[in-house]
Amino acid sequence: MKIMQEGALLSASFFIVAAALAQQPATLEIDAQKPVAHVSPILYGLMTEEINHSYDGGLYPDLIRNRAFMDDSYGPHGWVLIEQGNARASMELDKSTGPSTAIPRSLKVTIQTADAKNQAGVANTGYWGMAVRGNETYLCSFYAKSDGGMTGPMTARLVSDRTGAVLAEATIPAITGEWQQYKVALKAGAVPVVSAENHFELVARHAGNLYLSLVSVFSPTYHDRKNGLRPDLMEKMAAMHPKFLRLPGGNYLEGDHIPERFEWKKTIGPWVGRPTHISPWGYHSSDGMGLLEFLEWCEDLKIQPVLAVYAGYSMKQEHVEPGPELEPYVQDALDEIEYVAGDTNTKWGAERAKDGHSAPIPLTYVEIGNEDWFDRSNSYDGRYAQFYKAIKARYPQLQLIATTPVKSVKPDMIDDHYYRSATEFFNDTHHYDKTDRSGPKIFVGEWATREGAPTPNMGAALGDAAWMTGMERNSDLIVMASYAPLLTNVNPGALQWDTDLIGYDAVKSYGSPSYYAQVIFAEHLGNQVLGAQVADAGSRFFVSSTRDAAAGKIYLKIVNGSSLSQTIRIHFNGVTQVQNEARLTTLRGNTPEETNSIGDPGRILPVVSTIHNAGTSFEHTMPPYSIQALDIQAK
Ligand code: AHR
């Protein structure tokens, strides 16, 4: 009896505490009679640049690090010497010979002694290891020449670090005294455990000198595209239902110094013609991801490019004065547009066809520069106007984006950037509600809640989701928005910028809670914005209400950023019939700090369920720290 009383007391007090942990019921009135705006059909997209080893060591699946020996002036960074048994050899960076004027360097391997059992050569450890999967084929290619009696053969192989087991191997029968490219397929047999603990070896069994350059071991790619992209990362992007890709940056477009900008003409054609370049994020870029690869990335995801052209400003306060000095840069941008969208009877359209892509790529948006508010010379107004006039004269249909407001011409669109805390986004979801609709349209080309590292946590996802409700409500004005940065290799030393949407190592990848928030919002976009009035909700409750008119669906995206659950009485005006069953997608965390990681990728994932009490007026309770989407069938 006593025990029962205690039990009853306990459950009564639990009930009181639980009730105290819920907020007062809120009301949400949705006006479905008349949409207040159209939703931009291309609202959500992707922003990319080479940062955090997004391409080399990430999306670009060449396993070899420093393949052209251009990464370091002092030594062959990423490469180590192999002397098996009694073999004796040395290696050095050779700046006097290379396979082309663009790649004037090589790795000279001097083999004093070697034989079949005591081989000598070099190894590459990749970008924090190399993933080798069973029954996959890796395309190995390299440029080489030899002297001092070396005529081959050579062996290329993928080897397990732990066991020394050869996972894939091929022989190159002979090497000549002239620079030449060699290609072999490395076919892996069964690989018991897929790990990153593997490396690549290129070895010989005779004395002599070998000169090596542009050594590549290419993994299978998304849609089997030649020089294509890493499949798991492309699949993650595809699941975001993006509509565009802003390329190629970001700071990566500008470079620290003018000669370090993204010079697109040096990124097209065969690798051997691409000189590679130093990026502003502190490491060298192989430029395997050149302009055409970006465009093919768009094609593979069936999205449009938003082409950012270099506009005469680099980040260390270097700028090109508007006027005659800027003319070559303007011409370069015109050529770039022609390379993307020109017919094959144009000079640069023909060049694109020569590079393997004869069909022009549809282009609507061109961005002139990046974050030119940093240019303290105030030259952007003049620079923008010069690009604008030249591009519009030739391509009047293009929409030209300015990176900061200008006065001399009216840009079609302005690119606004926001890197903020969750609280800052919570407090600013009405940012665009009163913006003048007669001004330029808005592209929120970079935005993110910067909480969590290397990838954002649940608290960040809540900040993001709150901000997205504001962007959707204003998507008559905000035509496009893209989170940044998109990608990070999570290995120590790989990252330059915290809070990146998707994380990975050599073997696997995962989406952050913010990634899933994007997926949920993009999956429930709709095409009309419905008016929504919220009353009595806490300051951390946010809603976006849209409709897909053709499908007869109303999408409610609701965000509860508070530590308390939130009950809402939802009422629809202007609909007479609402199906009781509604699909509910929930993303939630126990704390704002809770997150996904490479070791725990599925801690926070969207969960789909069904509610059975939907109606023209119904009550719904949201858990603490949650983002939900309700698909409501209504007439
Ligand atoms: O997204 C990271 C950097 O932030 C971008 O390169 C730059 O445009 C911004 O300052």
Short mmCIF file of N, CA and C and ligand atoms in Angstrom, two decimals, residues 47-52 246 248-254 280-281 315 370-371 373-374 415 417 419 445-447 450 483-486 497 499-500, ligand 1:
data_model
loop_
_atom_site.label_atom_id
_atom_site.label_comp_id
_atom_site.label_asym_id
_atom_site.label_seq_id
_atom_site.Cartn_x
_atom_site.Cartn_y
_atom_site.Cartn_z
N MET A 47 26.46 25.66 -53.35
CA MET A 47 27.60 26.56 -53.56
C MET A 47 28.87 25.76 -53.38
N THR A 48 29.83 25.97 -54.24
CA THR A 48 31.03 25.16 -54.17
C THR A 48 32.30 25.97 -54.32
N GLU A 49 33.36 25.47 -53.76
CA GLU A 49 34.71 25.96 -54.01
C GLU A 49 35.70 24.95 -53.45
N GLU A 50 36.98 25.11 -53.79
CA GLU A 50 38.02 24.25 -53.23
C GLU A 50 38.39 24.81 -51.85
N ILE A 51 37.83 24.19 -50.83
CA ILE A 51 38.07 24.55 -49.43
C ILE A 51 37.90 23.25 -48.65
N ASN A 52 38.63 23.07 -47.57
CA ASN A 52 38.48 21.85 -46.74
C ASN A 52 38.72 20.56 -47.54
N ARG A 246 26.40 27.18 -57.67
CA ARG A 246 27.19 28.42 -57.80
C ARG A 246 28.66 28.00 -57.85
N PRO A 248 32.89 29.00 -59.49
CA PRO A 248 33.72 28.08 -58.70
C PRO A 248 34.08 28.67 -57.34
N GLY A 249 33.36 29.54 -56.77
CA GLY A 249 33.63 30.14 -55.45
C GLY A 249 32.95 31.47 -55.42
N GLY A 250 33.00 32.09 -54.24
CA GLY A 250 33.82 31.99 -53.10
C GLY A 250 35.21 32.60 -53.32
N ASN A 251 35.91 32.56 -52.22
CA ASN A 251 37.28 33.08 -52.24
C ASN A 251 38.13 32.37 -53.28
N TYR A 252 37.78 31.15 -53.58
CA TYR A 252 38.54 30.36 -54.55
C TYR A 252 38.52 31.02 -55.94
N LEU A 253 37.43 31.73 -56.23
CA LEU A 253 37.37 32.47 -57.50
C LEU A 253 38.41 33.58 -57.51
N GLU A 254 38.53 34.26 -56.36
CA GLU A 254 39.33 35.49 -56.32
C GLU A 254 40.83 35.23 -56.14
N PRO A 280 43.41 30.05 -52.16
CA PRO A 280 43.50 30.92 -50.98
C PRO A 280 43.33 30.14 -49.68
N TRP A 281 42.97 28.88 -49.76
CA TRP A 281 42.73 28.11 -48.53
C TRP A 281 43.95 27.32 -48.11
N MET A 315 41.88 38.85 -52.83
CA MET A 315 41.59 39.14 -51.41
C MET A 315 42.61 39.96 -50.64
N ASN A 370 33.07 38.21 -56.20
CA ASN A 370 32.66 37.58 -54.94
C ASN A 370 32.95 38.56 -53.80
N GLU A 371 31.98 38.79 -52.98
CA GLU A 371 32.14 39.59 -51.75
C GLU A 371 32.98 40.84 -51.97
N TRP A 373 32.42 43.71 -51.26
CA TRP A 373 32.37 44.72 -50.19
C TRP A 373 33.70 44.77 -49.43
N PHE A 374 34.52 43.73 -49.59
CA PHE A 374 35.83 43.73 -48.93
C PHE A 374 36.84 44.62 -49.66
N ASP A 415 23.90 39.39 -54.37
CA ASP A 415 24.25 38.18 -53.61
C ASP A 415 24.54 38.59 -52.16
N HIS A 417 25.32 37.46 -48.17
CA HIS A 417 25.92 36.35 -47.42
C HIS A 417 25.66 36.51 -45.93
N TYR A 419 26.71 34.47 -42.30
CA TYR A 419 27.28 33.43 -41.44
C TYR A 419 26.96 33.84 -40.02
N GLY A 445 23.64 33.77 -51.57
CA GLY A 445 24.62 32.86 -52.19
C GLY A 445 25.49 32.12 -51.21
N GLU A 446 25.54 32.59 -49.95
CA GLU A 446 26.26 31.87 -48.89
C GLU A 446 25.54 32.16 -47.60
N TRP A 447 25.23 31.12 -46.87
CA TRP A 447 24.63 31.32 -45.55
C TRP A 447 24.81 30.05 -44.75
N ARG A 450 26.73 28.91 -37.91
CA ARG A 450 28.07 28.38 -37.65
C ARG A 450 28.18 27.86 -36.22
N TYR A 483 23.61 27.19 -49.16
CA TYR A 483 24.39 27.03 -47.92
C TYR A 483 25.87 26.95 -48.28
N ALA A 484 26.72 27.42 -47.40
CA ALA A 484 28.17 27.29 -47.66
C ALA A 484 28.92 27.16 -46.33
N PRO A 485 30.08 26.48 -46.33
CA PRO A 485 30.53 25.60 -47.40
C PRO A 485 29.76 24.28 -47.41
N LEU A 486 29.87 23.62 -48.55
CA LEU A 486 29.10 22.41 -48.78
C LEU A 486 29.80 21.16 -48.25
N TRP A 497 37.53 25.64 -42.50
CA TRP A 497 36.31 26.39 -42.15
C TRP A 497 35.34 25.43 -41.46
N THR A 499 31.84 24.08 -39.71
CA THR A 499 30.43 24.01 -40.11
C THR A 499 30.26 23.88 -41.62
N ASP A 500 30.47 22.69 -42.09
CA ASP A 500 30.31 22.36 -43.50
C ASP A 500 29.24 21.28 -43.60
O1 AHR B 1 32.32 29.88 -47.50
C1 AHR B 1 33.60 30.24 -47.09
C2 AHR B 1 34.00 31.63 -47.56
O2 AHR B 1 33.19 32.58 -46.94
C3 AHR B 1 33.81 31.91 -49.02
O3 AHR B 1 34.87 31.49 -49.79
C4 AHR B 1 33.71 33.40 -49.07
O4 AHR B 1 32.97 33.86 -50.17
C5 AHR B 1 33.10 33.74 -47.73
O5 AHR B 1 33.78 34.77 -47.11
#
